[in-house]
Amino acid sequence: MTTTAAPARLIDHFARGLAAPICLTWELTYACNLACRHCLSSSGRRDPRELTTDECKAVIDELERLQVFYVNIGGGEPTVRADFWELVDYATAHHVGVKFSTNGVRITAEIAARLAASDYVDVQISLDGATAEVNDSVRGQGSYDTAIRAMENLAAAGFRGFKLSVVVTRHNVSQLDGFQAIAKRYDAQLRLTRLRPSGRGADTWDELHPSAAQQRELYDWLVAAGENVLTGDSFFHLSAYGQALPGLNLCGAGRVVCLIDPVGDVYACPFAIHDEFLAGNVRDTGGFTRVWRESDLFAAMREPQTGGACASCGHYDSCRGGCMAAKFFTGLPLDGPDPECVQGHGVDALLARGEVAPPRPSADHSRPAPTGPAARRTHGGPVPVTIGRAPSTLSPALPPVSACQEDPLAGFDPTPTVAVAVRA
């Protein structure tokens, strides 16, 4: 009698890595008009080495050849790059869909109308509080109003199903219904992501990450919401409570996703910007394709995982040991439990860690804290931003930005057209 082996599960194929990523995160710039306390890339200042327009287009050409479905563009605030809309146009014209995250500062009524007319562009508006008080304590004064204004513009333009993106913190878990109501009001879809101790989040994680009781509250809420709420597989560590959440429930770092940073460095994980997870650079011979297919780091990550200290846990098949970045930046071994392990093993591991200092992110692009008159303007006062009229494409008319210009507001048209007050 001949027996037929059971077909491999889809998750098993993904665990071994794919010939090309399904999607990837691309941080186009570290420049940002805000200074969010949990920013995973410590954004603020533009890096003078960031990829040029032509280099970005060459990467897009590679992604088209690899048949990558879409890119998640972020930063920093990606829309402050003078060539941002040009790159969006180029990507969609070359069959690479674009989903970009923004604080909403440049989503004017005119831009919203042009975005609504595209079938290949999705938008995520970042908001970390269902009220201005909660949001602005993390993202900066006035950022709530900026995000709401952007959503109003998108809704008025008929853009249905754009994303309201929320990083879940200790201070907003109780506002999940409120976020859902905001999403419904603007015909958006709610997307929740996990707080990681990356970037500036390394300094605020102890204060901001949800308590054990709040994690259970979040899990129950997500189970009830089902597929009506997106999570991007952020919370697969919560599956150890019982029922698996929608999604792959797998860390896809180096297997199905990765990160390209503003200077072309390729990291295994968007939340682990550290030399330990640096696989190569798109400027090197062979470009992104060679990094993805031939880097030693990615090859090692695609090897079968033993589970380490978690292998004996009855919940390992559900949570897969949790988040690599969360473990790394809290000083825990990568083959050990997640620091937020719902069975309590992470707490034990943190206690066993002792006084050993966790690794620090490789770079910090935060703007120095200002003193004197500038302090009032950037920490509590409005930062004047003007947005010029857009021509016939999505690309606003903007002056060129010097390669060494680090001002996060560089590139904005100084002409007094549409004025927006943004509080950083």
CSV table of C-alpha atoms in Angstrom, one decimal:
chain,number,residue,atom,x,y,z
A,1,MET,CA,0.0,0.0,0.0
A,2,THR,CA,1.4,3.4,-1.0
A,3,THR,CA,1.0,6.3,1.4
A,4,THR,CA,1.0,9.9,0.3
A,5,ALA,CA,2.7,12.4,2.4
A,6,ALA,CA,0.4,15.2,3.6
A,7,PRO,CA,0.9,18.4,1.6
A,8,ALA,CA,3.0,21.1,3.4
A,9,ARG,CA,1.0,23.8,5.0
A,10,LEU,CA,1.3,27.3,3.5
A,11,ILE,CA,2.9,28.5,6.6
A,12,ASP,CA,5.6,25.9,6.2
A,13,HIS,CA,6.5,27.2,2.7
A,14,PHE,CA,6.7,30.7,4.1
A,15,ALA,CA,8.9,29.6,7.0
A,16,ARG,CA,11.5,28.4,4.5
A,17,GLY,CA,11.5,31.7,2.7
A,18,LEU,CA,10.4,32.7,-0.8
A,19,ALA,CA,12.3,33.7,-3.9
A,20,ALA,CA,11.0,37.2,-3.5
A,21,PRO,CA,9.2,39.0,-0.6
A,22,ILE,CA,5.5,39.2,-0.7
A,23,CYS,CA,5.8,42.8,0.4
A,24,LEU,CA,8.4,44.8,2.1
A,25,THR,CA,8.7,48.0,4.1
A,26,TRP,CA,10.7,50.8,2.6
A,27,GLU,CA,11.6,53.8,4.7
A,28,LEU,CA,12.3,56.5,2.2
A,29,THR,CA,13.5,59.1,4.6
A,30,TYR,CA,14.3,59.6,8.3
A,31,ALA,CA,13.1,63.2,8.0
A,32,CYS,CA,9.9,63.9,10.0
A,33,ASN,CA,8.0,66.9,11.2
A,34,LEU,CA,7.0,65.0,14.4
A,35,ALA,CA,9.0,63.3,17.2
A,36,CYS,CA,6.8,60.5,18.3
A,37,ARG,CA,8.0,59.0,21.6
A,38,HIS,CA,7.8,55.4,20.3
A,39,CYS,CA,9.2,55.9,16.8
A,40,LEU,CA,10.8,52.6,15.8
A,41,SER,CA,13.4,54.4,13.6
A,42,SER,CA,14.2,57.3,15.9
A,43,SER,CA,13.3,59.6,13.0
A,44,GLY,CA,13.6,63.4,12.8
A,45,ARG,CA,16.6,64.4,10.7
A,46,ARG,CA,17.1,63.5,7.1
A,47,ASP,CA,20.2,61.4,6.4
A,48,PRO,CA,22.3,63.1,3.7
A,49,ARG,CA,23.2,59.7,2.3
A,50,GLU,CA,19.6,58.7,1.4
A,51,LEU,CA,18.9,57.0,-1.9
A,52,THR,CA,18.5,59.4,-4.8
A,53,THR,CA,15.4,59.5,-7.0
A,54,ASP,CA,17.2,57.4,-9.7
A,55,GLU,CA,18.4,54.9,-7.2
A,56,CYS,CA,14.9,54.5,-5.8
A,57,LYS,CA,13.5,54.0,-9.3
A,58,ALA,CA,16.2,51.3,-9.9
A,59,VAL,CA,15.0,49.5,-6.7
A,60,ILE,CA,11.4,49.7,-8.0
A,61,ASP,CA,12.5,48.2,-11.3
A,62,GLU,CA,14.0,45.3,-9.3
A,63,LEU,CA,10.8,44.8,-7.3
A,64,GLU,CA,8.8,44.7,-10.6
A,65,ARG,CA,11.1,42.0,-11.9
A,66,LEU,CA,10.7,40.1,-8.7
A,67,GLN,CA,6.9,40.5,-8.9
A,68,VAL,CA,6.7,41.9,-5.4
A,69,PHE,CA,3.0,42.7,-4.8
A,70,TYR,CA,3.4,46.0,-3.0
A,71,VAL,CA,5.7,48.1,-0.8
A,72,ASN,CA,4.8,49.6,2.6
A,73,ILE,CA,6.4,53.0,2.4
A,74,GLY,CA,7.2,54.8,5.6
A,75,GLY,CA,9.8,56.8,7.4
A,76,GLY,CA,10.1,59.3,9.0
A,77,GLU,CA,7.3,61.1,7.2
A,78,PRO,CA,7.8,59.9,3.6
A,79,THR,CA,5.7,62.7,2.0
A,80,VAL,CA,8.3,65.3,3.0
A,81,ARG,CA,10.6,63.9,0.3
A,82,ALA,CA,10.4,66.2,-2.6
A,83,ASP,CA,10.2,63.3,-5.0
A,84,PHE,CA,7.7,61.3,-3.0
A,85,TRP,CA,4.7,61.6,-5.4
A,86,GLU,CA,7.0,61.0,-8.4
A,87,LEU,CA,8.2,57.7,-6.8
A,88,VAL,CA,4.6,56.7,-6.1
A,89,ASP,CA,3.6,57.4,-9.7
A,90,TYR,CA,6.7,55.4,-10.9
A,91,ALA,CA,5.9,52.4,-8.7
A,92,THR,CA,2.3,52.1,-9.7
A,93,ALA,CA,3.2,52.5,-13.4
A,94,HIS,CA,5.6,49.6,-13.0
A,95,HIS,CA,3.0,47.3,-11.4
A,96,VAL,CA,4.2,47.7,-7.8
A,97,GLY,CA,1.4,48.7,-5.5
A,98,VAL,CA,2.1,51.3,-2.8
A,99,LYS,CA,0.8,51.5,0.7
A,100,PHE,CA,2.2,54.4,2.6
A,101,SER,CA,2.0,55.5,6.2
A,102,THR,CA,1.7,59.2,7.0
A,103,ASN,CA,0.9,61.5,9.9
A,104,GLY,CA,-1.4,63.3,7.4
A,105,VAL,CA,0.5,66.5,7.2
A,106,ARG,CA,0.4,66.7,3.4
A,107,ILE,CA,-3.0,65.0,2.7
A,108,THR,CA,-4.7,68.1,1.3
A,109,ALA,CA,-8.1,67.9,-0.3
A,110,GLU,CA,-6.5,68.0,-3.8
A,111,ILE,CA,-4.0,65.2,-2.9
A,112,ALA,CA,-6.8,63.1,-1.4
A,113,ALA,CA,-8.8,63.4,-4.6
A,114,ARG,CA,-5.8,62.2,-6.7
A,115,LEU,CA,-5.2,59.3,-4.3
A,116,ALA,CA,-8.8,58.3,-4.4
A,117,ALA,CA,-8.6,58.0,-8.2
A,118,SER,CA,-5.8,55.4,-8.0
A,119,ASP,CA,-6.4,51.7,-7.8
A,120,TYR,CA,-2.8,50.9,-6.8
A,121,VAL,CA,-2.3,53.2,-3.8
A,122,ASP,CA,-3.4,52.7,-0.2
A,123,VAL,CA,-2.9,55.1,2.6
A,124,GLN,CA,-2.4,54.6,6.3
A,125,ILE,CA,-3.1,57.5,8.6
A,126,SER,CA,-1.3,57.1,11.9
A,127,LEU,CA,-3.2,57.9,15.1
A,128,ASP,CA,-2.3,56.6,18.6
A,129,GLY,CA,-5.2,58.0,20.6
A,130,ALA,CA,-8.9,58.1,20.0
A,131,THR,CA,-8.8,61.5,21.7
A,132,ALA,CA,-6.3,64.4,21.2
A,133,GLU,CA,-5.1,64.1,24.8
A,134,VAL,CA,-4.0,60.5,24.5
A,135,ASN,CA,-2.7,60.8,20.9
A,136,ASP,CA,-0.8,64.1,21.4
A,137,SER,CA,1.0,62.9,24.5
A,138,VAL,CA,2.8,60.3,22.3
A,139,ARG,CA,2.9,61.9,18.9
A,140,GLY,CA,3.1,65.7,19.7
A,141,GLN,CA,0.7,68.5,20.1
A,142,GLY,CA,-1.6,69.1,17.2
A,143,SER,CA,-0.9,65.7,15.5
A,144,TYR,CA,-4.5,64.5,16.3
A,145,ASP,CA,-6.0,67.4,14.5
A,146,THR,CA,-3.7,66.9,11.6
A,147,ALA,CA,-4.6,63.2,11.3
A,148,ILE,CA,-8.3,63.9,11.6
A,149,ARG,CA,-8.1,66.6,8.9
A,150,ALA,CA,-6.4,64.1,6.5
A,151,MET,CA,-9.1,61.5,7.1
A,152,GLU,CA,-11.8,64.1,6.5
A,153,ASN,CA,-10.1,65.0,3.2
A,154,LEU,CA,-9.8,61.3,2.1
A,155,ALA,CA,-13.4,60.6,3.0
A,156,ALA,CA,-14.7,63.7,1.2
A,157,ALA,CA,-12.7,62.6,-1.9
A,158,GLY,CA,-14.5,59.2,-1.8
A,159,PHE,CA,-11.4,57.2,-0.8
A,160,ARG,CA,-13.1,54.1,0.8
A,161,GLY,CA,-11.1,51.7,2.9
A,162,PHE,CA,-8.0,53.6,3.7
A,163,LYS,CA,-6.3,52.5,6.9
A,164,LEU,CA,-6.4,54.0,10.3
A,165,SER,CA,-3.2,52.8,11.8
A,166,VAL,CA,-2.8,52.5,15.6
A,167,VAL,CA,0.1,51.4,17.7
A,168,VAL,CA,-1.4,49.8,20.8
A,169,THR,CA,-0.1,51.2,24.0
A,170,ARG,CA,-1.0,51.1,27.7
A,171,HIS,CA,-2.8,54.4,27.3
A,172,ASN,CA,-5.1,53.5,24.4
A,173,VAL,CA,-6.1,49.9,25.0
A,174,SER,CA,-9.3,51.2,26.6
A,175,GLN,CA,-10.0,53.3,23.4
A,176,LEU,CA,-10.3,50.4,21.0
A,177,ASP,CA,-14.0,51.0,20.5
A,178,GLY,CA,-13.3,54.6,20.0
A,179,PHE,CA,-10.8,53.9,17.2
A,180,GLN,CA,-13.3,51.6,15.6
A,181,ALA,CA,-15.9,54.4,15.7
A,182,ILE,CA,-13.4,56.9,14.1
A,183,ALA,CA,-12.7,54.3,11.3
A,184,LYS,CA,-16.4,53.8,10.7
A,185,ARG,CA,-17.0,57.6,10.6
A,186,TYR,CA,-14.5,58.0,7.7
A,187,ASP,CA,-15.3,54.7,6.0
A,188,ALA,CA,-11.7,53.5,6.9
A,189,GLN,CA,-10.4,50.2,8.1
A,190,LEU,CA,-8.8,49.9,11.5
A,191,ARG,CA,-5.3,48.5,11.6
A,192,LEU,CA,-3.7,47.7,15.0
A,193,THR,CA,0.0,47.1,15.4
A,194,ARG,CA,2.2,46.1,18.3
A,195,LEU,CA,4.5,48.5,20.2
A,196,ARG,CA,8.1,47.3,19.9
A,197,PRO,CA,11.0,48.4,22.0
A,198,SER,CA,12.8,49.7,18.8
A,199,GLY,CA,14.2,53.2,18.1
A,200,ARG,CA,12.9,55.7,20.6
A,201,GLY,CA,10.5,53.0,21.7
A,202,ALA,CA,13.4,51.3,23.5
A,203,ASP,CA,13.3,54.2,26.0
A,204,THR,CA,9.6,54.3,26.4
A,205,TRP,CA,8.6,50.6,26.2
A,206,ASP,CA,8.5,50.0,29.9
A,207,GLU,CA,6.1,52.9,30.2
A,208,LEU,CA,4.0,52.4,27.1
A,209,HIS,CA,3.6,48.6,26.5
A,210,PRO,CA,0.3,47.1,27.6
A,211,SER,CA,0.1,45.4,31.0
A,212,ALA,CA,-0.7,41.7,31.2
A,213,ALA,CA,-4.3,42.4,32.0
A,214,GLN,CA,-4.5,44.8,29.0
A,215,GLN,CA,-3.0,42.1,26.7
A,216,ARG,CA,-5.9,39.8,27.6
A,217,GLU,CA,-8.4,42.6,27.0
A,218,LEU,CA,-6.8,43.3,23.6
A,219,TYR,CA,-6.9,39.6,22.7
A,220,ASP,CA,-10.5,39.2,23.6
A,221,TRP,CA,-11.3,42.3,21.6
A,222,LEU,CA,-9.4,41.1,18.5
A,223,VAL,CA,-11.1,37.7,18.6
A,224,ALA,CA,-14.5,39.4,18.7
A,225,ALA,CA,-13.5,41.8,15.9
A,226,GLY,CA,-12.3,38.9,13.6
A,227,GLU,CA,-11.1,39.9,10.2
A,228,ASN,CA,-12.8,43.3,10.5
A,229,VAL,CA,-9.6,44.6,12.1
A,230,LEU,CA,-6.2,44.2,10.5
A,231,THR,CA,-3.1,43.4,12.6
A,232,GLY,CA,-0.3,42.6,10.1
A,233,ASP,CA,0.5,39.6,12.3
A,234,SER,CA,1.6,41.9,15.1
A,235,PHE,CA,0.0,40.0,17.9
A,236,PHE,CA,0.6,36.3,17.1
A,237,HIS,CA,2.2,36.0,20.6
A,238,LEU,CA,-1.3,36.4,22.0
A,239,SER,CA,-2.5,33.2,20.3
A,240,ALA,CA,-1.2,31.3,23.3
A,241,TYR,CA,-4.3,32.4,25.1
A,242,GLY,CA,-6.2,29.9,22.9
A,243,GLN,CA,-7.8,30.7,19.6
A,244,ALA,CA,-5.4,31.8,16.9
A,245,LEU,CA,-5.9,35.3,15.5
A,246,PRO,CA,-6.4,35.9,11.8
A,247,GLY,CA,-3.2,35.9,9.7
A,248,LEU,CA,-0.1,33.7,9.3
A,249,ASN,CA,0.8,33.9,13.0
A,250,LEU,CA,4.4,33.7,12.0
A,251,CYS,CA,7.4,36.0,12.2
A,252,GLY,CA,8.1,36.7,8.5
A,253,ALA,CA,11.4,38.5,9.0
A,254,GLY,CA,13.8,37.5,6.2
A,255,ARG,CA,11.4,34.9,5.0
A,256,VAL,CA,8.5,36.9,3.4
A,257,VAL,CA,9.2,40.5,4.5
A,258,CYS,CA,12.2,42.8,5.1
A,259,LEU,CA,13.1,46.5,5.3
A,260,ILE,CA,15.0,48.8,3.1
A,261,ASP,CA,16.0,51.9,5.0
A,262,PRO,CA,16.6,55.4,3.5
A,263,VAL,CA,20.3,54.8,2.7
A,264,GLY,CA,19.6,51.4,1.0
A,265,ASP,CA,20.5,49.1,3.9
A,266,VAL,CA,18.4,45.9,4.0
A,267,TYR,CA,17.3,44.6,7.4
A,268,ALA,CA,15.5,41.4,8.1
A,269,CYS,CA,12.8,43.1,10.1
A,270,PRO,CA,11.3,46.6,10.0
A,271,PHE,CA,11.4,46.6,13.8
A,272,ALA,CA,15.0,45.5,14.2
A,273,ILE,CA,17.1,48.2,12.8
A,274,HIS,CA,20.4,47.0,14.2
A,275,ASP,CA,23.7,45.7,12.7
A,276,GLU,CA,22.8,42.2,13.9
A,277,PHE,CA,20.0,42.1,11.4
A,278,LEU,CA,21.7,43.9,8.5
A,279,ALA,CA,21.8,41.7,5.4
A,280,GLY,CA,23.3,44.1,2.8
A,281,ASN,CA,22.7,47.2,0.8
A,282,VAL,CA,20.9,47.8,-2.5
A,283,ARG,CA,23.8,49.8,-3.7
A,284,ASP,CA,26.0,46.7,-3.6
A,285,THR,CA,26.7,44.5,-6.7
A,286,GLY,CA,23.5,42.5,-7.4
A,287,GLY,CA,21.3,45.0,-5.8
A,288,PHE,CA,18.3,44.1,-3.6
A,289,THR,CA,17.8,40.8,-5.5
A,290,ARG,CA,21.2,39.4,-4.4
A,291,VAL,CA,20.7,40.6,-0.8
A,292,TRP,CA,17.3,38.8,-0.6
A,293,ARG,CA,18.4,35.6,-2.3
A,294,GLU,CA,22.1,35.2,-1.2
A,295,SER,CA,22.7,37.0,2.1
A,296,ASP,CA,24.1,34.7,4.8
A,297,LEU,CA,21.7,36.3,7.4
A,298,PHE,CA,18.6,35.5,5.4
A,299,ALA,CA,19.8,32.0,4.7
A,300,ALA,CA,20.3,31.3,8.4
A,301,MET,CA,16.9,32.7,9.3
A,302,ARG,CA,15.2,30.4,6.8
A,303,GLU,CA,16.7,27.3,8.4
A,304,PRO,CA,14.2,25.2,10.5
A,305,GLN,CA,13.8,26.7,13.9
A,306,THR,CA,14.1,24.6,17.0
A,307,GLY,CA,12.1,26.8,19.3
A,308,GLY,CA,14.8,26.9,21.9
A,309,ALA,CA,13.6,27.4,25.4
A,310,CYS,CA,10.0,27.6,24.1
A,311,ALA,CA,10.0,24.2,22.3
A,312,SER,CA,8.7,22.4,25.4
A,313,CYS,CA,5.8,24.9,25.9
A,314,GLY,CA,2.5,23.5,24.8
A,315,HIS,CA,1.7,26.8,23.2
A,316,TYR,CA,4.7,27.1,20.9
A,317,ASP,CA,2.9,26.1,17.8
A,318,SER,CA,0.5,28.9,18.4
A,319,CYS,CA,2.8,31.8,19.2
A,320,ARG,CA,6.1,30.5,17.6
A,321,GLY,CA,8.1,32.2,20.4
A,322,GLY,CA,6.8,35.7,19.7
A,323,CYS,CA,8.6,38.7,18.2
A,324,MET,CA,12.3,38.7,17.3
A,325,ALA,CA,12.6,42.4,17.7
A,326,ALA,CA,10.8,42.6,21.0
A,327,LYS,CA,13.2,39.9,22.4
A,328,PHE,CA,16.3,41.4,21.0
A,329,PHE,CA,15.8,45.0,22.2
A,330,THR,CA,14.8,43.8,25.7
A,331,GLY,CA,18.0,41.8,26.0
A,332,LEU,CA,16.4,38.3,25.7
A,333,PRO,CA,17.7,35.4,23.6
A,334,LEU,CA,16.1,35.0,20.2
A,335,ASP,CA,15.3,31.4,20.9
A,336,GLY,CA,13.6,32.3,24.2
A,337,PRO,CA,10.2,33.6,25.1
A,338,ASP,CA,8.7,36.9,24.1
A,339,PRO,CA,9.0,39.6,26.8
A,340,GLU,CA,5.2,39.8,26.7
A,341,CYS,CA,4.7,36.0,26.7
A,342,VAL,CA,1.1,35.6,27.9
A,343,GLN,CA,2.1,32.5,29.9
A,344,GLY,CA,4.4,34.6,32.0
A,345,HIS,CA,7.7,33.1,30.8
A,346,GLY,CA,8.8,36.4,29.4
A,347,VAL,CA,8.6,38.0,32.8
A,348,ASP,CA,10.8,35.2,34.2
A,349,ALA,CA,13.3,35.7,31.4
A,350,LEU,CA,13.5,39.4,32.0
A,351,LEU,CA,14.2,38.8,35.7
A,352,ALA,CA,16.8,36.2,34.9
A,353,ARG,CA,18.5,38.7,32.5
A,354,GLY,CA,19.6,40.7,35.6
A,355,GLU,CA,21.2,44.1,35.1
A,356,VAL,CA,22.7,43.4,31.6
A,357,ALA,CA,21.8,46.4,29.4
A,358,PRO,CA,19.8,45.5,26.3
A,359,PRO,CA,21.2,46.3,22.9
A,360,ARG,CA,20.7,49.8,21.6
A,361,PRO,CA,19.4,50.7,18.1
A,362,SER,CA,22.2,51.3,15.6
A,363,ALA,CA,21.3,54.9,14.8
A,364,ASP,CA,19.4,57.8,16.2
A,365,HIS,CA,18.0,60.4,13.8
A,366,SER,CA,16.1,62.3,16.5
A,367,ARG,CA,16.4,66.1,16.3
A,368,PRO,CA,18.3,67.6,19.3
A,369,ALA,CA,16.0,69.0,21.9
A,370,PRO,CA,15.8,72.7,21.1
A,371,THR,CA,16.5,75.5,23.6
A,372,GLY,CA,15.5,79.1,23.7
A,373,PRO,CA,12.8,80.4,21.3
A,374,ALA,CA,13.0,77.3,19.2
A,375,ALA,CA,11.8,75.2,22.1
A,376,ARG,CA,8.4,76.7,22.1
A,377,ARG,CA,8.0,76.4,18.4
A,378,THR,CA,8.9,72.7,18.2
A,379,HIS,CA,7.7,71.4,21.5
A,380,GLY,CA,4.1,72.6,22.0
A,381,GLY,CA,4.0,75.5,19.5
A,382,PRO,CA,2.8,75.2,15.9
A,383,VAL,CA,5.3,74.5,13.1
A,384,PRO,CA,4.2,76.4,10.0
A,385,VAL,CA,4.0,74.2,7.0
A,386,THR,CA,2.9,75.3,3.5
A,387,ILE,CA,1.8,73.0,0.8
A,388,GLY,CA,2.0,74.1,-2.8
A,389,ARG,CA,-0.6,73.3,-5.5
A,390,ALA,CA,-0.1,70.0,-7.3
A,391,PRO,CA,0.2,69.8,-11.1
A,392,SER,CA,-1.6,67.3,-13.3
A,393,THR,CA,0.0,64.3,-11.6
A,394,LEU,CA,0.3,63.4,-7.9
A,395,SER,CA,3.6,65.2,-7.8
A,396,PRO,CA,3.4,68.6,-6.0
A,397,ALA,CA,5.6,71.4,-7.4
A,398,LEU,CA,8.5,71.4,-5.0
A,399,PRO,CA,12.0,72.9,-5.2
A,400,PRO,CA,14.9,70.4,-5.3
A,401,VAL,CA,16.3,69.3,-1.9
A,402,SER,CA,20.0,69.3,-1.4
A,403,ALA,CA,21.5,65.9,-0.8
A,404,CYS,CA,22.9,67.2,2.5
A,405,GLN,CA,19.8,69.0,3.6
A,406,GLU,CA,18.8,67.6,7.0
A,407,ASP,CA,15.9,69.9,7.7
A,408,PRO,CA,12.8,67.6,8.0
A,409,LEU,CA,10.6,70.3,6.4
A,410,ALA,CA,13.0,70.9,3.5
A,411,GLY,CA,11.3,70.7,0.1
A,412,PHE,CA,8.1,72.3,1.1
A,413,ASP,CA,7.0,75.1,-1.3
A,414,PRO,CA,7.5,78.4,0.6
A,415,THR,CA,4.8,80.2,-1.4
A,416,PRO,CA,1.7,81.1,0.8
A,417,THR,CA,-0.8,78.8,-0.8
A,418,VAL,CA,-2.5,76.3,1.6
A,419,ALA,CA,-1.3,76.8,5.2
A,420,VAL,CA,-1.4,74.0,7.7
A,421,ALA,CA,-0.3,74.4,11.3
A,422,VAL,CA,1.4,71.3,12.6
A,423,ARG,CA,2.5,70.9,16.1
A,424,ALA,CA,5.6,68.8,16.6
